[in-house]
XYZ file of C-alpha atoms in Angstrom:
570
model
C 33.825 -78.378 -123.585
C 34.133 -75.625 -121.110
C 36.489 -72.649 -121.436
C 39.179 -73.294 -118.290
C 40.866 -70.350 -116.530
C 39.395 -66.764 -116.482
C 39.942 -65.744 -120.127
C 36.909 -65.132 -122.397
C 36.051 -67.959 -124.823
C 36.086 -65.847 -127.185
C 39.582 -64.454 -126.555
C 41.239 -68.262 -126.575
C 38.780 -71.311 -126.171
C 40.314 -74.316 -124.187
C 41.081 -77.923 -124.935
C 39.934 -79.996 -121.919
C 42.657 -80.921 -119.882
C 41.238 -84.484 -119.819
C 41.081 -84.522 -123.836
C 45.026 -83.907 -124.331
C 45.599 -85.849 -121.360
C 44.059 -88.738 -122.446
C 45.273 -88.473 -126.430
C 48.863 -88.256 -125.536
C 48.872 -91.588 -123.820
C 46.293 -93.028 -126.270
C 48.635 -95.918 -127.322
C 48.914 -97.234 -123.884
C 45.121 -96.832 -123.055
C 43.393 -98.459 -125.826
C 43.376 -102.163 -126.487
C 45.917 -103.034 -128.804
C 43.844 -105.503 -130.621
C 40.540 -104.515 -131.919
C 38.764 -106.786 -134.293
C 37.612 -106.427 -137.484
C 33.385 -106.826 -136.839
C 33.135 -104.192 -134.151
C 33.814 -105.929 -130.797
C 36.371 -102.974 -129.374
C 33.566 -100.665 -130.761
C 31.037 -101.776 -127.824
C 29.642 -104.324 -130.310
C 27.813 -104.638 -133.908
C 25.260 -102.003 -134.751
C 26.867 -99.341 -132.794
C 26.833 -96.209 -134.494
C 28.139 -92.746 -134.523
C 26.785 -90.061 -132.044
C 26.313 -86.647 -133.727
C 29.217 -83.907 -133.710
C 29.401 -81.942 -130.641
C 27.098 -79.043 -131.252
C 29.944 -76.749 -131.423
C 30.941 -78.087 -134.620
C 27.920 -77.937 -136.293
C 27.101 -74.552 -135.361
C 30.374 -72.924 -136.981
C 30.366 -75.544 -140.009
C 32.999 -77.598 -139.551
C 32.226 -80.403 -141.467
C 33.171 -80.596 -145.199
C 35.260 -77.184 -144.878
C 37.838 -75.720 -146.686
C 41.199 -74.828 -146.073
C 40.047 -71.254 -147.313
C 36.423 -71.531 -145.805
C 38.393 -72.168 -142.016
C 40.921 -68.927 -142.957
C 38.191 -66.824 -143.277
C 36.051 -67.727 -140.545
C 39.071 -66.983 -138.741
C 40.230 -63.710 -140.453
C 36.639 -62.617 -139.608
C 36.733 -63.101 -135.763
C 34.500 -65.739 -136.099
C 36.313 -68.223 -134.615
C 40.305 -68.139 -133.555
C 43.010 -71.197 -133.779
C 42.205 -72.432 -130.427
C 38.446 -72.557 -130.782
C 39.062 -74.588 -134.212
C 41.551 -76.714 -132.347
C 38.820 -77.778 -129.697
C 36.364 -78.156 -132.366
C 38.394 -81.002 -134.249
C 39.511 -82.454 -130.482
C 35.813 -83.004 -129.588
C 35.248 -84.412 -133.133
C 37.698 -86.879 -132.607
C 36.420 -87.926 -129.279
C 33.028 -88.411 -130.714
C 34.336 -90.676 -133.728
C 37.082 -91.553 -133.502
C 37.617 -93.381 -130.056
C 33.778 -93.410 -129.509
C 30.582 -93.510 -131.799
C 32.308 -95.450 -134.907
C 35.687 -95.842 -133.119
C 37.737 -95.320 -135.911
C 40.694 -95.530 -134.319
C 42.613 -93.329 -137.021
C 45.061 -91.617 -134.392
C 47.470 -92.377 -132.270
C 48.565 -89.264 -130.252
C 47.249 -85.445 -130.303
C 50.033 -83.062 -129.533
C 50.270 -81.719 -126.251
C 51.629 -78.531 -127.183
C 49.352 -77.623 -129.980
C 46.993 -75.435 -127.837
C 50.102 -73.139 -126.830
C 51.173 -72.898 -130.417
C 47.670 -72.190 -131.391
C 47.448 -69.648 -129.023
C 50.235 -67.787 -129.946
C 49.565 -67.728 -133.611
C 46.149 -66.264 -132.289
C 47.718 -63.408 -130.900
C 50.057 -62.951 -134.037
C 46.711 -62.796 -136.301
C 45.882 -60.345 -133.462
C 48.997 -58.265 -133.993
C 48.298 -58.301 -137.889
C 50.961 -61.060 -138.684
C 49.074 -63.534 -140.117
C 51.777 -65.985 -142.177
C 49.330 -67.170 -144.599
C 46.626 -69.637 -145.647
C 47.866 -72.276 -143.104
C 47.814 -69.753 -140.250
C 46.044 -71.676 -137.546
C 45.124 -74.801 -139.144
C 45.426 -78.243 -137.671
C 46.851 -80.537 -139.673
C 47.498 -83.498 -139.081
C 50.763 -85.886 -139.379
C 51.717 -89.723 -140.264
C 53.253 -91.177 -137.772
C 56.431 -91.999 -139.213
C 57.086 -88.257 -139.832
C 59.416 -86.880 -136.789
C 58.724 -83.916 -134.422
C 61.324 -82.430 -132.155
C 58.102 -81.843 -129.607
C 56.291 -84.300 -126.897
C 55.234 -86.370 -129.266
C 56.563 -89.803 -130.290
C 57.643 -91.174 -134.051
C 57.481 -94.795 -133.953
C 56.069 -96.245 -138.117
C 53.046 -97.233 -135.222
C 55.290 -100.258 -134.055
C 55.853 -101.055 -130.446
C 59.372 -101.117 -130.897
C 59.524 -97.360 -131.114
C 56.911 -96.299 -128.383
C 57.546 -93.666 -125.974
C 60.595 -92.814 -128.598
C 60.768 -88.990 -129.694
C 62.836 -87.424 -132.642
C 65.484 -85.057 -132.088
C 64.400 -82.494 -134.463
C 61.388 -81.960 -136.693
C 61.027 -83.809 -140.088
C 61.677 -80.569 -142.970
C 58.121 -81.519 -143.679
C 56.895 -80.729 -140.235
C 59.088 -77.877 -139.767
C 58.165 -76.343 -142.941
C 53.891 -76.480 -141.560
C 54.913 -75.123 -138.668
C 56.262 -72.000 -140.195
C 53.577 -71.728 -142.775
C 51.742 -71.214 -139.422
C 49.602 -74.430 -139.353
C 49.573 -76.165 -135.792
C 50.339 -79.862 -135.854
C 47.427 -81.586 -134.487
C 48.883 -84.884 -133.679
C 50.524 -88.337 -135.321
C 47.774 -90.806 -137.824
C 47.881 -94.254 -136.684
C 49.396 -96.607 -140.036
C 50.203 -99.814 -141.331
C 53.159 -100.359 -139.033
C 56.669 -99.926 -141.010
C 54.229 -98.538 -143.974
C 53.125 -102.065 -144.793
C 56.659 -103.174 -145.177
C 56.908 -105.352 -142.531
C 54.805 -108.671 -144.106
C 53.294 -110.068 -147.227
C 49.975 -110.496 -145.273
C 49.378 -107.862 -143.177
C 46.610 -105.967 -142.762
C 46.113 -102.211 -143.960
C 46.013 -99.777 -141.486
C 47.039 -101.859 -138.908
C 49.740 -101.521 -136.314
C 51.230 -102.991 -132.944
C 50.932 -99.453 -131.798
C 47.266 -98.214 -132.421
C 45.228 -101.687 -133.745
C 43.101 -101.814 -136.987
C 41.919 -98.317 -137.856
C 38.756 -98.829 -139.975
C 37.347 -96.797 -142.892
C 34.396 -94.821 -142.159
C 32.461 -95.394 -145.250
C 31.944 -99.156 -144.129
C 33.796 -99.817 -140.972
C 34.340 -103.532 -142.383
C 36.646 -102.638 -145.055
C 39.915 -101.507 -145.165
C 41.108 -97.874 -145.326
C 44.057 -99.181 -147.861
C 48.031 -98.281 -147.696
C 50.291 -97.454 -145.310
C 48.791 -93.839 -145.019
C 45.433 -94.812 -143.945
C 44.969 -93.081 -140.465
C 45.902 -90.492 -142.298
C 42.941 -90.269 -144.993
C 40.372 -91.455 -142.449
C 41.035 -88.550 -140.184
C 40.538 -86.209 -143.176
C 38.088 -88.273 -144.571
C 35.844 -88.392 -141.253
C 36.528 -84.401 -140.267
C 38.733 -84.632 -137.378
C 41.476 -82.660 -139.461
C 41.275 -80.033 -141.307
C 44.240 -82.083 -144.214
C 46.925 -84.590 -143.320
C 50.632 -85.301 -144.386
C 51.191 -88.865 -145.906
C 53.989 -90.712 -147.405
C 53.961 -93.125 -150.268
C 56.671 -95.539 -151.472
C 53.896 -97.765 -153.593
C 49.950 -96.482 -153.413
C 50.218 -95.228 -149.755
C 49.023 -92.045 -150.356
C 46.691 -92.675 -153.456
C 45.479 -95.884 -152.099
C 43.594 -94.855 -148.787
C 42.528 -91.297 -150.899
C 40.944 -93.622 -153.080
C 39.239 -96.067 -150.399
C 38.346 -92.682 -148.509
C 36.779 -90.032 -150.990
C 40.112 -87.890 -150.697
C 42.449 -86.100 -153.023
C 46.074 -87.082 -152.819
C 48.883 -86.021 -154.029
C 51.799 -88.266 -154.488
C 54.525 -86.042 -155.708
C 57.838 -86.290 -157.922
C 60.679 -87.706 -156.467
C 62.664 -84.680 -154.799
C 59.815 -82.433 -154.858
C 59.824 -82.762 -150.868
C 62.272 -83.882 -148.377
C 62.001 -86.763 -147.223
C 64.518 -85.711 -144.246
C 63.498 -86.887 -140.608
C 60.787 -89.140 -142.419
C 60.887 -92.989 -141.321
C 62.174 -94.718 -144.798
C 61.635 -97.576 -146.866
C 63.055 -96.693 -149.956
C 65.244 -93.525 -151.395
C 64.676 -93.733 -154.966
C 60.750 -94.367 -154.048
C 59.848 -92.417 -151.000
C 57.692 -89.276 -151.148
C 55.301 -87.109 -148.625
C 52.412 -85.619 -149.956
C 48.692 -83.832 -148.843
C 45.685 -85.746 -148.482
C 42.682 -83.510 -148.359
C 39.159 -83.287 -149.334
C 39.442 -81.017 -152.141
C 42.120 -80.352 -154.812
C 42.409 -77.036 -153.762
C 43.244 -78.135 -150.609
C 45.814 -80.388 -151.276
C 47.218 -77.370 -153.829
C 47.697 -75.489 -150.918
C 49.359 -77.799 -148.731
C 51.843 -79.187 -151.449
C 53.019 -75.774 -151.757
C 54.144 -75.251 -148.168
C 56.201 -77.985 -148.505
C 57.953 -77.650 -151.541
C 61.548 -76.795 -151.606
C 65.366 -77.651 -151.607
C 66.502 -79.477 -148.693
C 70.395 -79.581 -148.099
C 69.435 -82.952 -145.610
C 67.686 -84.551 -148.416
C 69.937 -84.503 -151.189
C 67.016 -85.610 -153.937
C 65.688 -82.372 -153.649
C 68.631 -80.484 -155.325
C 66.580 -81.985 -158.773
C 63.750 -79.768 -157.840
C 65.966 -76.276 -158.102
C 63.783 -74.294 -160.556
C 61.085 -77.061 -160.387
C 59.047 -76.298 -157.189
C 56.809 -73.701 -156.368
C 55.618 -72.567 -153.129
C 51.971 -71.915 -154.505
C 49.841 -74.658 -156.769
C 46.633 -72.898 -156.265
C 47.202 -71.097 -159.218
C 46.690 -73.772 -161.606
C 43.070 -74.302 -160.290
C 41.217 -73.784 -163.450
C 38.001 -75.214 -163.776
C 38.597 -75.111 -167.427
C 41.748 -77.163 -167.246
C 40.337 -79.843 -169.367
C 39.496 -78.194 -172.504
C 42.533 -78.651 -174.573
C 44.246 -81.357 -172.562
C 45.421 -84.785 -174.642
C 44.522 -87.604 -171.928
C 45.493 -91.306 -172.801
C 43.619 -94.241 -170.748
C 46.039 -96.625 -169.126
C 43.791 -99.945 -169.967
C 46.424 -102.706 -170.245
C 47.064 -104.031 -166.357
C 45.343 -101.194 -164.968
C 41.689 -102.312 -166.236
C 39.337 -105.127 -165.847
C 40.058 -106.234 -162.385
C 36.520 -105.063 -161.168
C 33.538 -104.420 -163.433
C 32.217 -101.803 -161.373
C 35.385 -99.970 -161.276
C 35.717 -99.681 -164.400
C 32.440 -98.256 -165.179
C 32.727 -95.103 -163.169
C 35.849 -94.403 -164.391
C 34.424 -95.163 -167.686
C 32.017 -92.363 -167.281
C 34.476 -89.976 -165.683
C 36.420 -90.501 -169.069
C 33.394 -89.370 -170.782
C 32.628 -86.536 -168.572
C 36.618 -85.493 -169.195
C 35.616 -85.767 -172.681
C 32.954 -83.341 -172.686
C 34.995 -80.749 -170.549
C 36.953 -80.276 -173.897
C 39.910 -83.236 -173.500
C 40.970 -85.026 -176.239
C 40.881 -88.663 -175.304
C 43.463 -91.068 -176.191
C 42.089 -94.341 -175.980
C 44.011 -96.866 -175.083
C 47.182 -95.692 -174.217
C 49.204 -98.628 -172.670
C 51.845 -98.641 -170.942
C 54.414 -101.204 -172.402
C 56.055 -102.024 -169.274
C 52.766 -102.564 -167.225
C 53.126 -105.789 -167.463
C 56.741 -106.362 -166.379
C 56.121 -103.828 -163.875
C 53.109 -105.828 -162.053
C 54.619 -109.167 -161.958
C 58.603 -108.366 -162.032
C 60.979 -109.197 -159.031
C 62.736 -105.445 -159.503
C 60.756 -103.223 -157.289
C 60.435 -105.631 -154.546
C 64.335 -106.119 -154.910
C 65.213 -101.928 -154.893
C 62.853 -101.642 -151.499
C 64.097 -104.430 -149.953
C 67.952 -103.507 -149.996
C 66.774 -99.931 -149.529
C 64.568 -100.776 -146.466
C 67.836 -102.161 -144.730
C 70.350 -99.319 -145.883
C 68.062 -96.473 -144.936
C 66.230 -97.914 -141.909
C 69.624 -98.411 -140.598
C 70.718 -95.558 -141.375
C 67.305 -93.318 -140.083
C 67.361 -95.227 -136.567
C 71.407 -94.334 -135.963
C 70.251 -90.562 -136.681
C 67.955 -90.962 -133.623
C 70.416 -91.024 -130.939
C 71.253 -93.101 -128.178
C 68.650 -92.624 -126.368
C 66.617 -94.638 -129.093
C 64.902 -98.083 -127.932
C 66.259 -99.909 -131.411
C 69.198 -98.887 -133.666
C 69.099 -100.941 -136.267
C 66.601 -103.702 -138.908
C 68.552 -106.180 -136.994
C 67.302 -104.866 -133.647
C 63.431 -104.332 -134.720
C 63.138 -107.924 -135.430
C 64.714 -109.088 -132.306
C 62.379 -106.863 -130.568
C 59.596 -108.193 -132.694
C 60.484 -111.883 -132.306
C 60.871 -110.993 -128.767
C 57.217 -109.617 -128.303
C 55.481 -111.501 -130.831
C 52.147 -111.788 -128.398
C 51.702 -108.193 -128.755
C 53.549 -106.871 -132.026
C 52.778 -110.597 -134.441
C 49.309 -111.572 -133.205
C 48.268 -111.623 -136.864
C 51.233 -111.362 -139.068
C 54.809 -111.847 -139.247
C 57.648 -110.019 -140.636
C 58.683 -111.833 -143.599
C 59.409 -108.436 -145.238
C 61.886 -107.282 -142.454
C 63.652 -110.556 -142.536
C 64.095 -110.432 -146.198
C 65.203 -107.341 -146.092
C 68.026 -107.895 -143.404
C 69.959 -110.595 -145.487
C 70.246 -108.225 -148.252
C 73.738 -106.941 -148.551
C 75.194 -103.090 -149.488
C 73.672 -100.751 -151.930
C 77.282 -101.842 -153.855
C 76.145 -105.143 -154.438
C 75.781 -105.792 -158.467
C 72.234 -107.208 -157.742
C 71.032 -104.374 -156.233
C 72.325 -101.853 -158.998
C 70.672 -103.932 -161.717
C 67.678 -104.560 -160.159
C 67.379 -100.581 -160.179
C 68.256 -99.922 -163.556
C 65.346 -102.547 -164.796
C 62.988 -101.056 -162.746
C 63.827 -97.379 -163.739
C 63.926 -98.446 -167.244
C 60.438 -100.278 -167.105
C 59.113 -97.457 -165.389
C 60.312 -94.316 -167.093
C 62.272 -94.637 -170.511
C 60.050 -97.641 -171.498
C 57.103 -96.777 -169.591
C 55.787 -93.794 -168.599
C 58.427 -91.630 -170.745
C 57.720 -93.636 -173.996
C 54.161 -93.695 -173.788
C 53.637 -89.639 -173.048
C 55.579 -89.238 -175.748
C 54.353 -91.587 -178.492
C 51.176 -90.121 -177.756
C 51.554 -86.535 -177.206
C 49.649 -86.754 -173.811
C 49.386 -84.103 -170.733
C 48.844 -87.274 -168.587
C 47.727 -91.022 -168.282
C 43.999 -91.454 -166.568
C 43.352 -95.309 -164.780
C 41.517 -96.200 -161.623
C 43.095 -95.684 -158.505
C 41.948 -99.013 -156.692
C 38.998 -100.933 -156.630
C 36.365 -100.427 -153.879
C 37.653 -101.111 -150.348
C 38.057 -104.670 -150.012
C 37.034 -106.418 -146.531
C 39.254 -106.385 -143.268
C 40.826 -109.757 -143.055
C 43.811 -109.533 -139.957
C 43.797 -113.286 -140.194
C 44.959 -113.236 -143.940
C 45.283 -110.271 -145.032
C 44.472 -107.343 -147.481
C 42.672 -108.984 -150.535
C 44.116 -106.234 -152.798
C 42.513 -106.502 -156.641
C 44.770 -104.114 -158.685
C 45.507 -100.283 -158.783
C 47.630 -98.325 -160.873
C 50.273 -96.299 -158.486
C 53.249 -98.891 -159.540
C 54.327 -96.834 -162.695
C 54.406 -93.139 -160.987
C 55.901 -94.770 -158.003
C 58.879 -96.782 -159.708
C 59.402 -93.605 -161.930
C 59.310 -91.239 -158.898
C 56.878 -89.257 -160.786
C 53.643 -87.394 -159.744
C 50.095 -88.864 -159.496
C 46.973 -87.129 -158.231
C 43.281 -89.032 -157.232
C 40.481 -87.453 -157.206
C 37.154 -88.798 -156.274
C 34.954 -90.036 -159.199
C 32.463 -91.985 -157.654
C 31.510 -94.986 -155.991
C 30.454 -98.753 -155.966
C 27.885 -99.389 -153.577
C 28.962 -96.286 -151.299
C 32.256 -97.047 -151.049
C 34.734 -93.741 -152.797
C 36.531 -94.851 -155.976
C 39.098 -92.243 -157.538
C 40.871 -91.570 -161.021
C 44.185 -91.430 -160.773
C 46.254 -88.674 -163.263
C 49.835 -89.700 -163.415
C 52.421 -87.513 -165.629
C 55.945 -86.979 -166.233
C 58.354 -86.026 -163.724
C 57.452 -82.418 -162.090
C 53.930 -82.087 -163.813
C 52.384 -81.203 -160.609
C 51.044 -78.233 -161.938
C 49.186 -79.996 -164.856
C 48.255 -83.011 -163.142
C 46.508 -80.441 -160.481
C 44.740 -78.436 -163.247
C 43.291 -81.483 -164.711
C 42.315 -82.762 -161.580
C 40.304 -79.705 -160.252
C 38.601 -79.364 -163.826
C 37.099 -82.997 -163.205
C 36.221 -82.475 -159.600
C 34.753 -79.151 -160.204
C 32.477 -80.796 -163.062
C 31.318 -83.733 -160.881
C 31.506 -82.912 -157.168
C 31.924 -86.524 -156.832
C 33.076 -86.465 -153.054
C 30.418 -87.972 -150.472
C 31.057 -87.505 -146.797
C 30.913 -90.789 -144.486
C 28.125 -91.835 -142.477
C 30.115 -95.024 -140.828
C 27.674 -97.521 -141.798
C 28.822 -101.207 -140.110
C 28.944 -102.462 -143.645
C 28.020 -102.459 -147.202
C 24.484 -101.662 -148.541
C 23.546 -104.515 -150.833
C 21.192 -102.259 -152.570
C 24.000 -99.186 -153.455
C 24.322 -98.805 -157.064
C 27.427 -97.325 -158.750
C 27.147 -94.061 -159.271
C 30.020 -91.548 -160.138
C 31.829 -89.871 -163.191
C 29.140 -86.820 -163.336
C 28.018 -85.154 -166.872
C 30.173 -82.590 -168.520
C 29.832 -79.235 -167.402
């Protein structure tokens, strides 16, 4: 892209007018329907052009939060240059080549704030190891800016927050510049019991770029492919069940999905209170370290996060120890979490050996009682669903007057309303559930809590940590990414994020392989504020086995891919 105005490329490259132009008003420019084999992607067989030459000449691809830093600490590059880098990455992959179709909106004022965090770097005022990075932003996390919030649902387009999310605010003053909002499952997947991942009324199927037949997984999944593919240097997710570690999984990420009250969820679109969480997704643990740090804190608008006081840190790059194994006591989570996919299993199986061999003591099986209850119990479902109505309501009052719905009961009369466009595949069977469900003081709801927190802490996760003396739990994160079905939906095998996400403790995947090219990860889950160990651990293993492939957006599976994965003990 050319330089515009008189100012030296080198002094502040410039984002095509056309490029922002055209982002911003994405949503209403692309077809709102893609299919799942290809046809709003010019066709089967169609595959990726190669990354603008500007990219490959100043390494864009597979780098580092740190690796970016410095090129920019050493002149190399500035923030605006990097900024145009990832822009003409996206146009070459992401509404062209592959068509991945992982985001909805870049931000119109990101070049201006890029700018002027060049010229504080200039002045010596560099705030830190997010100075200048894009990152990029679900999109049901709010921005007081020019771009929209809308949980990718039509009901919300053209409909901006007030203020910025504490998540968002707290980037922006690390110094990172907010690259834009990830298309999602619309209403993180909460909207029906056969929808599709990654799809919404607002942006269409995005597709995962290690087959673009199968499903990026979870709610989070523009998210993960946009980190996954390049066009981002990390992203911000949320997870109320596997949203975060799901699509990390299906996309060769790491993700964090943090305790309970570690970070606000304040100006974030809800499902659930005593479930919600935001958390990194990167390519490397250090990475998502880094990230989880600068948004760590207590938040007087999210009252959770008073349980974090003397919890949090602002920095979880110091436990990156590629030692962090030796030493450890890891159980294997078998029961439930097991046996749902043979090839699963075996890298994970070998990833356990390679922990093994680092110097962990392996525990072997370590069940969790509860699993069982947990995966086929009415609680959870119960908690979200009164939550969804309580807090929905209650996030869509805080957005003013100006906003297009106010209330559950409003989205699905919009919904019902448009069903051409918004239920061309799905329902809402979810919403509708969720609307007859009465007050938080209902004796249904309360109970239905206390099973689930019971199952999933002082039976579960709590009793089996202790019985065992173990730093953490190790299971699969997911299967292999199962085929894109909008006609029936997701054809979900098994994964293991229930426990950590009815506890509202922390998990972390990590890539450990994969099953005929598509990423599998191991989850570590742990007791309540174990970030710190749970990221040691995690960066010993990935350190040992590299394990993370980049994409090459192949139209589909190769037949002839073996598993491979798990890596030999350093």
């Amino acid at each position: 892209m050319a330089p515009g105005g008189t100012e030296k490329r080198e002094m502040a490259g410039r984002i095509s007018r056309r490029a922002f132009l055209g982002w911003t008003a994405l949503a209403a420019a692309a077809p709102a329907l893609p299919t799942a084999h290809g046809a709003s992607r010019g066709g089967p067989g169609r595959q990726a052009r190669g990354a603008p030459s500007v990219i490959e000449g100043l390494g864009l691809e597979e780098a580092t939060l740190a690796e970016l830093q410095k090129g920019m600490a050493e002149g190399r590059f500035n923030a605006v240059h990097l900024l145009e880098m990832y822009v003409e990455r996206i146009e070459a992959l992401d509404r062209s080549g592959p068509g991945l179709r992982s985001i909805l909106e870049l931000n119109p004022e990101a070049e201006a704030a890029a700018a002027a965090l060049d010229q504080e770097r200039r002045e010596g005022r560099a705030r830190g190891p997010l100075h200048g990075i894009p990152i990029l932003l679900k999109d049901n996390i709010d921005t007081g800016d020019r771009m929209t919030t809308t949980a990718g649902s039509l009901a919300l387009e053209g409909s901006a927050a007030p203020r910025d999310a504490t998540s968002a605010e707290r980037l922006r003053r690390a110094g990172a510049v907010l690259l834009g909002k990830a298309n999602m499952s619309e209403w993180a997947n909460f909207r029906s019991s056969h929808s599709s991942s990654g799809w919404s009324s607002r942006g269409g199927q995005c597709l995962n770029p290690y087959a673009l037949d199968r499903s990026p997984c979870g709610s989070s999944s523009g998210s993960a492919i946009a980190v996954a593919a390049n066009l981002t240097a990390a992203a911000l997710g949320t997870e109320t069940d596997g949203s975060i570690v799901c699509p990390a999984s299906s996309t060769g990420l790491v993700g964090i999905k943090p305790s309970l009250g570690l970070v606000s969820r304040a100006g974030v679109i809800p499902i659930a209170h005593t479930q919600d969480t935001v958390g990194p997704l990167a390519r490397t643990v250090a990475d998502a370290a880094l990230l989880l740090g600068a948004l760590t804190g207590v938040d007087p608008r999210d009252p959770a996060t008073s349980e974090s006081q003397g919890k949090f840190q602002t920095d979880y790059t110091a436990y990156l120890d590629p030692d962090g194994l030796r030493g450890a006591r890891i159980g294997v989570a078998r029961a439930v979490y097991f046996g749902y996919h043979d090839e699963t299993d075996a890298v994970v199986n070998r990833a356990i050996e390679t922990m093994r061999g680092l110097g962990a003591t392996i525990v072997d099986p370590a069940d969790i009682a509860t699993a069982k209850d947990m995966a086929s119990g009415p609680e959870e479902l119960e908690v979200l669903e009164y939550e969804f109505k309580a807090d929905l309501d209650a996030y869509l009052a805080s957005r003013g007057p100006g906003a297009p719905v106010r209330s559950l009961a409003d989205v699905i009369a919009y919904n019902e309303s448009n069903a051409d466009r918004v239920m061309p595949w799905f329902g809402q069977d979810l919403l509708v559930a969720s609307q007859a469900k009465g007050p938080l003081t209902d004796a249904a709801y309360r109970k239905a809590l206390a099973a689930a927190r019971r199952a999933a802490r002082t039976r579960g996760l709590d009793a089996v940590l202790s019985k065992h003396r173990l730093d953490a739990l190790v299971a699969p994160t997911a299967g292999p990414a199962f085929k894109i079905d909008l006609l029936n939906g997701d054809h979900f095998v098994g994964g293991s994020s229930t426990p950590s996400a009815m506890a509202g403790y922390p998990a972390v995947t990590v890539p450990a392989g994969s099953v005929r090219g598509l990423p599998v990860g191991v989850t570590f889950m742990g007791a309540a504020y174990a970030e710190p160990l749970l990221i040691r651990l995690a960066y010993a293993f990935e350190q040992a086995t590299k394990a993370r492939v980049a994409p090459r957006y192949p139209e589909s599976v190769d037949p002839q891919a073996r598993p491979c994965g798990g890596g030999a003990a350093a």
